[in-house]
CSV table of C-alpha atoms in Angstrom, one decimal:
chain,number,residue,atom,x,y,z
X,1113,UNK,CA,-26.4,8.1,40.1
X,1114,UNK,CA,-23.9,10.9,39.6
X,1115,UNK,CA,-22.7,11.6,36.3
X,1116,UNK,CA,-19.2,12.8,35.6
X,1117,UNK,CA,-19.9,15.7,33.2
X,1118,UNK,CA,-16.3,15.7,31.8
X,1119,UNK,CA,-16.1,12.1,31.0
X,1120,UNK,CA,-19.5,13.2,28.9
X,1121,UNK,CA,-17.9,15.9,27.3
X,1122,UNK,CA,-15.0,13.9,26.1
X,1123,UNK,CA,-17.2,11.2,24.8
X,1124,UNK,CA,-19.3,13.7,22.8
X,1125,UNK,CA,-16.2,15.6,21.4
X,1126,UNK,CA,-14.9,12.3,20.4
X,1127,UNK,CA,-18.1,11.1,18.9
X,1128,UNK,CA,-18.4,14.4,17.0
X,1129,UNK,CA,-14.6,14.6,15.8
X,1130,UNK,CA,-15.5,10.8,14.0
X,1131,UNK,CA,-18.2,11.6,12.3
X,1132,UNK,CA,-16.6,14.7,10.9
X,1133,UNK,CA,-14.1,12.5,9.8
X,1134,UNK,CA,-15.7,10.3,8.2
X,1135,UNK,CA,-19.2,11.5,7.8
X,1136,UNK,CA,-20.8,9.3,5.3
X,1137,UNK,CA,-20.7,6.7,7.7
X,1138,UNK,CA,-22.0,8.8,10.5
X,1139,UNK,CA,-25.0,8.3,9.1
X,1140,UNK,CA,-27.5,5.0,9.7
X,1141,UNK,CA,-25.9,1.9,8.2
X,1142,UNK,CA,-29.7,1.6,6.5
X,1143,UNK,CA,-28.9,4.2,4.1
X,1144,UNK,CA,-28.7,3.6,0.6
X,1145,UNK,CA,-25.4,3.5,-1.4
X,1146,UNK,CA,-26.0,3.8,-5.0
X,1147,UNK,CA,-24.1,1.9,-7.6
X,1148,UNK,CA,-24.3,4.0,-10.5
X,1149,UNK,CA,-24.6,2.3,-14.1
X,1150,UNK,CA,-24.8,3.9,-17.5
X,1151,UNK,CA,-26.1,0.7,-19.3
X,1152,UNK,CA,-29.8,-0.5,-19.2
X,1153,UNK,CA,-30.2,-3.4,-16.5
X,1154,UNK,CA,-28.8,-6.3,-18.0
X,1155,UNK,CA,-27.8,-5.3,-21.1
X,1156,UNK,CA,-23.8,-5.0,-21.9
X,1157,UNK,CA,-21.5,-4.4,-18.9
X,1158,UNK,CA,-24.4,-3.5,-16.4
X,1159,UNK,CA,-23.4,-7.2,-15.7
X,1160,UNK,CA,-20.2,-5.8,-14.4
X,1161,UNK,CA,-21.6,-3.0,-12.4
X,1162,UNK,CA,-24.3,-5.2,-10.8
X,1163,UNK,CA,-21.1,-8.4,-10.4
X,1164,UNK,CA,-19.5,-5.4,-7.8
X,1165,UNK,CA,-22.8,-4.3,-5.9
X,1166,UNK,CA,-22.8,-8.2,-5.1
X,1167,UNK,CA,-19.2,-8.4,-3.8
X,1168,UNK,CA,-19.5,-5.6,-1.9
X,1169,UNK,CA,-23.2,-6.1,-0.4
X,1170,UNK,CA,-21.6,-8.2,2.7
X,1171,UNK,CA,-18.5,-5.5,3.2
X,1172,UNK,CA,-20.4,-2.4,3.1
X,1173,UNK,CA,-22.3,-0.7,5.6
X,1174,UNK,CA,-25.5,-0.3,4.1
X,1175,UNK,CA,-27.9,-1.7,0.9
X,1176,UNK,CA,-26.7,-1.2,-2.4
X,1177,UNK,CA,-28.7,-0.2,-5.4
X,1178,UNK,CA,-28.1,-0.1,-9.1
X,1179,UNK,CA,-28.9,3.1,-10.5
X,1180,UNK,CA,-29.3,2.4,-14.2
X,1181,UNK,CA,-28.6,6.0,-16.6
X,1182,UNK,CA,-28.1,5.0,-19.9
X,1183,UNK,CA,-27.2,7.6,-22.4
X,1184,UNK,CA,-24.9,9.7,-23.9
X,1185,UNK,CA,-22.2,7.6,-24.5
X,1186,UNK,CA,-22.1,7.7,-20.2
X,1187,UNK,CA,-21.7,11.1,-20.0
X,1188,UNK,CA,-25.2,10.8,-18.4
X,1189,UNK,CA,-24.5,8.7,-15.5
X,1190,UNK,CA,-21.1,10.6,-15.1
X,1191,UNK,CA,-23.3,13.7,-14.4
X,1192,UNK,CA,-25.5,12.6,-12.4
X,1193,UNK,CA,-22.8,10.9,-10.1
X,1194,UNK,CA,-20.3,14.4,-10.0
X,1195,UNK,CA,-23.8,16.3,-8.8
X,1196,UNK,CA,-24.4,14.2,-6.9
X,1197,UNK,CA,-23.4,14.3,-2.6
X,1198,UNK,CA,-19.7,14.0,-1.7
X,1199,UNK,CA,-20.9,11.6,0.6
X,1200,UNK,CA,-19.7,8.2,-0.6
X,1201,UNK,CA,-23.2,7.6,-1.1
X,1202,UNK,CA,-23.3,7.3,-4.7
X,1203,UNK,CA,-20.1,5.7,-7.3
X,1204,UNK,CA,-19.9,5.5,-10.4
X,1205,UNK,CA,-18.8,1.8,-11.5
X,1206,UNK,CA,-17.7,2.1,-15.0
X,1207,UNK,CA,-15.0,2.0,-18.0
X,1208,UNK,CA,-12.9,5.2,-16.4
X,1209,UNK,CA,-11.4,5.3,-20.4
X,1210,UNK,CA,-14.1,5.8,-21.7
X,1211,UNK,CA,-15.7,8.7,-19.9
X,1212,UNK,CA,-12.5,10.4,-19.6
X,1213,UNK,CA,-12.4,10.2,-23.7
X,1214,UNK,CA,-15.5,12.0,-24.0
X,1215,UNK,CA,-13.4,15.2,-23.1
X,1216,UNK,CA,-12.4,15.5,-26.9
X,1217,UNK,CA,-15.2,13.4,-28.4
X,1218,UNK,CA,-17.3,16.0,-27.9
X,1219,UNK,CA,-17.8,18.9,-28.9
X,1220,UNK,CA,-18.9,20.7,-25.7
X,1221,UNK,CA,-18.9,18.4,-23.1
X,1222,UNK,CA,-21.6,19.0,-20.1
X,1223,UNK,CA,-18.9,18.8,-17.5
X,1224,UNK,CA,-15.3,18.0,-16.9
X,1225,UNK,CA,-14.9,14.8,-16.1
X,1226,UNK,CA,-11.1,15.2,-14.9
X,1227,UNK,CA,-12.1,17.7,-12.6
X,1228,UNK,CA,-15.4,17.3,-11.5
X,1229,UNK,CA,-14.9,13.6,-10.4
X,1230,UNK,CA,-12.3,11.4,-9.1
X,1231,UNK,CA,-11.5,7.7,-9.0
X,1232,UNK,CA,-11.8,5.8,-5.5
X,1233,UNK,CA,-10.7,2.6,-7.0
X,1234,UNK,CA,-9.5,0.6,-9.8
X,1235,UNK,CA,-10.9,-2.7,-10.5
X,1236,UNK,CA,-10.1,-4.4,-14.4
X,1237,UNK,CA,-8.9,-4.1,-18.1
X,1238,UNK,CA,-10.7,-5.0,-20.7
X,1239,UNK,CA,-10.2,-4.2,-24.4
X,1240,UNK,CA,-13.1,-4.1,-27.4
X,1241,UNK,CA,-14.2,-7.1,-29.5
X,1242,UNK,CA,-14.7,-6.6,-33.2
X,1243,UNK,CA,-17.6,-9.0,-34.2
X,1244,UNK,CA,-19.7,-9.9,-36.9
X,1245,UNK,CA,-23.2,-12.1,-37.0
X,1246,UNK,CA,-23.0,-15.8,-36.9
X,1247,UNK,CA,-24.3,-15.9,-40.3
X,1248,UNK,CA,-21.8,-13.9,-42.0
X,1249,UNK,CA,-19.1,-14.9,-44.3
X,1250,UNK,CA,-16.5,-13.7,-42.3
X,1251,UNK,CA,-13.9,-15.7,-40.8
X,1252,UNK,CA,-11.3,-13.4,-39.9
X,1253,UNK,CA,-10.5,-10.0,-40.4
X,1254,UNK,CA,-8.3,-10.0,-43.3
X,1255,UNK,CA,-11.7,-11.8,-45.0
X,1256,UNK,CA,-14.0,-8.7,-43.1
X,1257,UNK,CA,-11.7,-5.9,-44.8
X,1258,UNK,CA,-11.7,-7.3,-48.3
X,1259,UNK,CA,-15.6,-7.5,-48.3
X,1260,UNK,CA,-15.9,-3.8,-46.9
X,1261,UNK,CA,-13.4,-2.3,-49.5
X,1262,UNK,CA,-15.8,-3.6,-52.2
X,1263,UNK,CA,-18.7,-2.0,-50.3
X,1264,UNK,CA,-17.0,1.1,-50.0
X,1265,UNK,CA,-19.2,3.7,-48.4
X,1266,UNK,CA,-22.2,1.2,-48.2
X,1267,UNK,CA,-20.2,-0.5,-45.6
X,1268,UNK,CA,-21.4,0.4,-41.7
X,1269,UNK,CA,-20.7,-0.8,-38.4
X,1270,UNK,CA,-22.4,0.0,-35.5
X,1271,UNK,CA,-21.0,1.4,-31.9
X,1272,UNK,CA,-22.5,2.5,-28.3
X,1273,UNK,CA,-19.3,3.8,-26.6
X,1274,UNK,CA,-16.7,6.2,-27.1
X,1275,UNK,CA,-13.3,3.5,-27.3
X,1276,UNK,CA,-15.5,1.3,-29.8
X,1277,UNK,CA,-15.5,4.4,-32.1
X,1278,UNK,CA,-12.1,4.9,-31.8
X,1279,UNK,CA,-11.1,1.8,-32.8
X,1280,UNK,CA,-13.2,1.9,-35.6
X,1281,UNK,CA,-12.3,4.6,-36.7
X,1282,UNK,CA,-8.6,3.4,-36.5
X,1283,UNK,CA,-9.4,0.2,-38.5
X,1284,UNK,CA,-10.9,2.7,-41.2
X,1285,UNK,CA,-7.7,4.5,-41.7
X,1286,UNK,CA,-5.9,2.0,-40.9
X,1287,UNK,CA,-7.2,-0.4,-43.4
X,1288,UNK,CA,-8.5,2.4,-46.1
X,1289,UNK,CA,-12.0,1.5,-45.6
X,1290,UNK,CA,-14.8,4.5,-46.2
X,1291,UNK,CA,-17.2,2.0,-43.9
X,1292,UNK,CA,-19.7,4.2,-42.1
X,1293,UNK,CA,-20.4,4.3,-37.9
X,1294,UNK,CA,-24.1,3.8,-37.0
X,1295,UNK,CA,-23.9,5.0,-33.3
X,1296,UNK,CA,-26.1,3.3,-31.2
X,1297,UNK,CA,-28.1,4.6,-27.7
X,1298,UNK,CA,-26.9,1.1,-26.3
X,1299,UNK,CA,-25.4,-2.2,-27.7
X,1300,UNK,CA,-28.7,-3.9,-27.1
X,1301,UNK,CA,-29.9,-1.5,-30.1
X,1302,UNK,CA,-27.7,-2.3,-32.2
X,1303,UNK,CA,-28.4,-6.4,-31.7
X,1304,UNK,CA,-30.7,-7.0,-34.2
X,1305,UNK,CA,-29.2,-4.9,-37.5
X,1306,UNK,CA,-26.2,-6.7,-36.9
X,1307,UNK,CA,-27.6,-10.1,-36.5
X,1308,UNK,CA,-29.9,-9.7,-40.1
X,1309,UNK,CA,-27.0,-8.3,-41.9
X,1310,UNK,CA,-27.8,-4.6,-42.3
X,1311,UNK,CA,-24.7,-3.7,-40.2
X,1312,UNK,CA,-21.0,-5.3,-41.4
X,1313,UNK,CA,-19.3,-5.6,-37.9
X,1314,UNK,CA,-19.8,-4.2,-34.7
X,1315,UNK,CA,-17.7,-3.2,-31.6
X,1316,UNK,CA,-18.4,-3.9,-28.5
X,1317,UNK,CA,-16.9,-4.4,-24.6
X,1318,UNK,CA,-15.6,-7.9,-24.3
X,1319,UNK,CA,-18.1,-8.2,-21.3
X,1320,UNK,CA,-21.1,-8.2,-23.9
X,1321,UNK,CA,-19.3,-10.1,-26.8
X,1322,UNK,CA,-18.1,-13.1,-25.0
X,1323,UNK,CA,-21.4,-13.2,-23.8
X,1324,UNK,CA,-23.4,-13.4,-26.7
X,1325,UNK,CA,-20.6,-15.2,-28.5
X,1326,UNK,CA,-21.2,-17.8,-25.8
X,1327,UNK,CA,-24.5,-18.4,-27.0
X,1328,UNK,CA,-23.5,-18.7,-30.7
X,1329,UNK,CA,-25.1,-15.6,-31.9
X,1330,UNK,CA,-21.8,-13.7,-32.5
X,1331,UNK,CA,-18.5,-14.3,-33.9
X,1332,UNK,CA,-15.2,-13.2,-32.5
X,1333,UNK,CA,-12.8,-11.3,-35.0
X,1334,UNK,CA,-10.0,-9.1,-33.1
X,1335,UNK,CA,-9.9,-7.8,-29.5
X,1336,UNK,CA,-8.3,-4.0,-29.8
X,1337,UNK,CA,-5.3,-4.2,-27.0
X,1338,UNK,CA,-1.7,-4.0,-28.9
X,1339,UNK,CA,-1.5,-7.1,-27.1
X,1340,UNK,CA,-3.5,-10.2,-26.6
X,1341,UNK,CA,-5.5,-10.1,-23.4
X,1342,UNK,CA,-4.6,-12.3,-20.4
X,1343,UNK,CA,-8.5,-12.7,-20.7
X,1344,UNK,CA,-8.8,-13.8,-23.8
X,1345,UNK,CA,-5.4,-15.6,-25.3
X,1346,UNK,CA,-7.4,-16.9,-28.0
X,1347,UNK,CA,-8.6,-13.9,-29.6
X,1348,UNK,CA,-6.1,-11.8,-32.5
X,1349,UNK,CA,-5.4,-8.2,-32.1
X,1350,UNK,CA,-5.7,-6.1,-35.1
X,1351,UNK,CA,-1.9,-6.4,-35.7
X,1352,UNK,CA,-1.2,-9.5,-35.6
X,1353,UNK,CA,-4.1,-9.5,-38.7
X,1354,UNK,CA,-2.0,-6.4,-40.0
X,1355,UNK,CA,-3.2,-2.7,-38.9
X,1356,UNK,CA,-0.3,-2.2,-36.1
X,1357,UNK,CA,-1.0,1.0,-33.8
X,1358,UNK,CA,-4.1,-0.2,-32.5
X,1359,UNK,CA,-3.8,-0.5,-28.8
X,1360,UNK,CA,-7.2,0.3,-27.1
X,1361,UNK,CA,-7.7,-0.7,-23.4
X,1362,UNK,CA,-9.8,0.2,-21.4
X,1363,UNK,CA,-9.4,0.6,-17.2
X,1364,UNK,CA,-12.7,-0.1,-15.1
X,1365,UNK,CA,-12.9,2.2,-11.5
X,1366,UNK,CA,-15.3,3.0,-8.9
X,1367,UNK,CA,-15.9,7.2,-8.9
X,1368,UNK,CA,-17.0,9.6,-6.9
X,1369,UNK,CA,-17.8,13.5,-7.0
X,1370,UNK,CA,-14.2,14.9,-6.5
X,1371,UNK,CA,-14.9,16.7,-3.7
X,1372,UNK,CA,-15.6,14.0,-1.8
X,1373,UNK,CA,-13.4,13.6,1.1
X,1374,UNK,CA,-10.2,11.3,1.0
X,1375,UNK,CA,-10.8,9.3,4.5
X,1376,UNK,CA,-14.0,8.3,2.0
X,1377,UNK,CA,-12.3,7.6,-0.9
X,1378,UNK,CA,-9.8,5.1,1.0
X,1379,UNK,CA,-13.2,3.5,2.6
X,1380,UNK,CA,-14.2,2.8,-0.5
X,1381,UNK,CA,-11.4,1.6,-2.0
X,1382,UNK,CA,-10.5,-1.0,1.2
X,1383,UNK,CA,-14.0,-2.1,0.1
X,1384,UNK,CA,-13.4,-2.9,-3.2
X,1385,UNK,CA,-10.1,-4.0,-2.7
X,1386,UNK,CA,-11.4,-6.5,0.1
X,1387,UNK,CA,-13.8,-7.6,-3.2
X,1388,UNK,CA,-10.5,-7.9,-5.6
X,1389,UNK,CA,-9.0,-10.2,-3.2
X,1390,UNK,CA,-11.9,-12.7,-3.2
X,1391,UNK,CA,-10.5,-16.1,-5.2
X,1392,UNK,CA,-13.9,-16.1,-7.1
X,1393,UNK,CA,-13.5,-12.1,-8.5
X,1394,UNK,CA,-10.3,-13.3,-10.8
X,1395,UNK,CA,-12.5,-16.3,-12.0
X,1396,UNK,CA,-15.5,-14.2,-13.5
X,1397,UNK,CA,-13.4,-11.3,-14.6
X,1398,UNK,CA,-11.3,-13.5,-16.9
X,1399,UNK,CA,-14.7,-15.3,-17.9
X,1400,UNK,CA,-16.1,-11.6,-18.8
X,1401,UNK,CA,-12.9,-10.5,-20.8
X,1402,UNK,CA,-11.4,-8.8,-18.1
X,1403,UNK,CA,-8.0,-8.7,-16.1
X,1404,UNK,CA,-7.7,-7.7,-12.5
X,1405,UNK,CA,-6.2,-3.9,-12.3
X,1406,UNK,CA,-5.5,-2.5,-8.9
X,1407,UNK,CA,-3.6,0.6,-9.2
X,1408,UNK,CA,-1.9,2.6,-6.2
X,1409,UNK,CA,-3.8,5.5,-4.8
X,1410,UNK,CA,-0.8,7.7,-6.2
X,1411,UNK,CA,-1.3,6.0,-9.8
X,1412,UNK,CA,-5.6,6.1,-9.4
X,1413,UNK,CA,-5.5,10.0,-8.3
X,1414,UNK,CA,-3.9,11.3,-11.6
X,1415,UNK,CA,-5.4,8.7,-13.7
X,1416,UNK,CA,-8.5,10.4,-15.6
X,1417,UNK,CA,-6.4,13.4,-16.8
X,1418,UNK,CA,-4.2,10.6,-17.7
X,1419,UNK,CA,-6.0,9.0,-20.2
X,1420,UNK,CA,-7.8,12.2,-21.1
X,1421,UNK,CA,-4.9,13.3,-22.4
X,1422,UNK,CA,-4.0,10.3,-23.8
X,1423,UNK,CA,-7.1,9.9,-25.8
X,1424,UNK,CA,-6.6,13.8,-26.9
X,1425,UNK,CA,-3.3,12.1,-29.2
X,1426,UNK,CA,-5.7,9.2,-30.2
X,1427,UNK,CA,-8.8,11.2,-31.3
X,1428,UNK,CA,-5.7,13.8,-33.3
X,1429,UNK,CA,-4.4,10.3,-35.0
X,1430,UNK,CA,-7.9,9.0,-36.1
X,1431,UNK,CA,-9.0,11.9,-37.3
X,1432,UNK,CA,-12.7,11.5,-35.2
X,1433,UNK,CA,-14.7,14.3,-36.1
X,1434,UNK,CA,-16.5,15.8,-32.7
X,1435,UNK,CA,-19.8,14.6,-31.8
């Protein structure tokens, strides 16, 4: 059988110009995709990053894996993902406030986050949940901030990520409190102090405190949006218990290295967004203290120097001393 070498030609060159397009998926659909998480598996909001790689394990074109680097208030699994390939292969589910506030938490950050990566998609909101053991005396917070202004600087309260120190730290000033932070690796370290007493309060993601609440070994005090949270209607902010200018919430996203390539990026976020849509994604969001947040790729691209900037003003106004 003759074969007409142009027609091959053309096929080849049309073959080559897609994968150059959109080369991640040039490869075999076997490969991995990594989920990146910087929680320990099944502790805190890994519950969120792992919710994701389940929505997404029938839309995408390959396996997905949960690639747990804990540490480092995130800054860890941040690195790892904006070293990583530009290939789509590897995204970084996680609080995009957060790790975009670590550019002036610390005092000499590894990398720069608002360069060096890039967000793909935006998925929720979510604020921080002040709470205190199910054994303390504590009903509320005005009862909380009387107790810690007679403990003075005996006071602590224990943290594992960059906007539960801020509001903290807000509170403090806020309130006049010389409490101390205990900053913990994770919030599953921090568990135990707080349950027997030798912490005060703690702050943690609403994913983790509902939780736990849940089960009775936690009680709710204030969430830290200015307002309350679609989520969580129930739950006071800090002003409405008095200490206005509180107004801490935090945007979850899917990143990549920022080099990756755009026909990427708007793969992955039709991927997510196909997830978003799904009737049950609403339904366990709200049930994990979340709201649904999908920006427009205009709004996502200039979103971490966004809120970098913003939490420059918010890290000036609480006086947080660098890490």
């Amino acid at each position: 059988m003759l074969i007409d070498r142009r027609k091959v030609l053309t096929t080849l060159t049309c073959t080559a110009a897609a994968a150059l397009s959109h080369p991640a998926w040039a490869q075999d659909s076997r490969d991995i995709i990594n989920f990146v998480s910087a929680f320990p598996p099944g502790s805190g909001a890994d519950v969120l990053v792992r919710f994701w790689s389940q929505k997404l394990t029938p839309i995408v074109p390959g396996p997905i894996v949960v690639a747990n680097k804990p540490g480092a208030m995130g800054f860890l699994a941040a690195e790892y993902t904006a070293r990583s390939k530009p290939d789509g292969r590897t995204i970084f589910v996680h609080a995009g406030t957060s790790i975009a506030g670590n550019m002036h938490v610390f005092k000499n950050p590894p990398f720069d986050v608002t360069k060096d990566l890039k967000v793909a998609a935006t998925l929720s909101r979510h604020s921080y949940i002040l709470v205190v053991g199910k054994d303390a005396p504590y009903k509320n917070l005005q009862e909380l901030t009387a107790a810690l202004r007679t403990k003075g600087d005996k006071a602590t309260y224990g943290t594992s990520n960059t906007s539960s120190f801020l509001i903290g730290e807000l509170y403090k000033q806020k309130a006049n409190l010389k409490v101390v932070n205990v900053n913990y690796r994770t919030s599953a370290d921090w568990i135990n102090d707080l349950n027997s007493g030798a912490l005060d309060f703690a702050i943690t993601d609403s994913i983790a405190g509902l939780g736990v609440a849940r089960q009775g070994t936690w009680r709710l005090i204030a969430i830290g949006s200015g307002t309350r949270m679609a989520s969580t209607p129930d739950l006071p902010t800090f002003a409405e218990s008095g200490y206005s200018g509180i107004d801490v919430v935090s945007w979850w996203g899917a990143l990549v290295p920022s080099t990756t390539p755009q026909p990427i990026v708007e793969t992955i976020r039709g991927w997510f967004d196909k997830a978003i849509q799904s009737p049950d994604t609403a339904e366990f969001l709200k049930a994990s203290g979340n709201d649904v947040y999908s920006a427009s790729p205009e709004e996502a691209a200039g979103l971490l120097a966004a809120t970098a900037a913003q939490w420059k003003t918010f890290v000036e106004i609480a006086k947080i001393e660098k890490i």
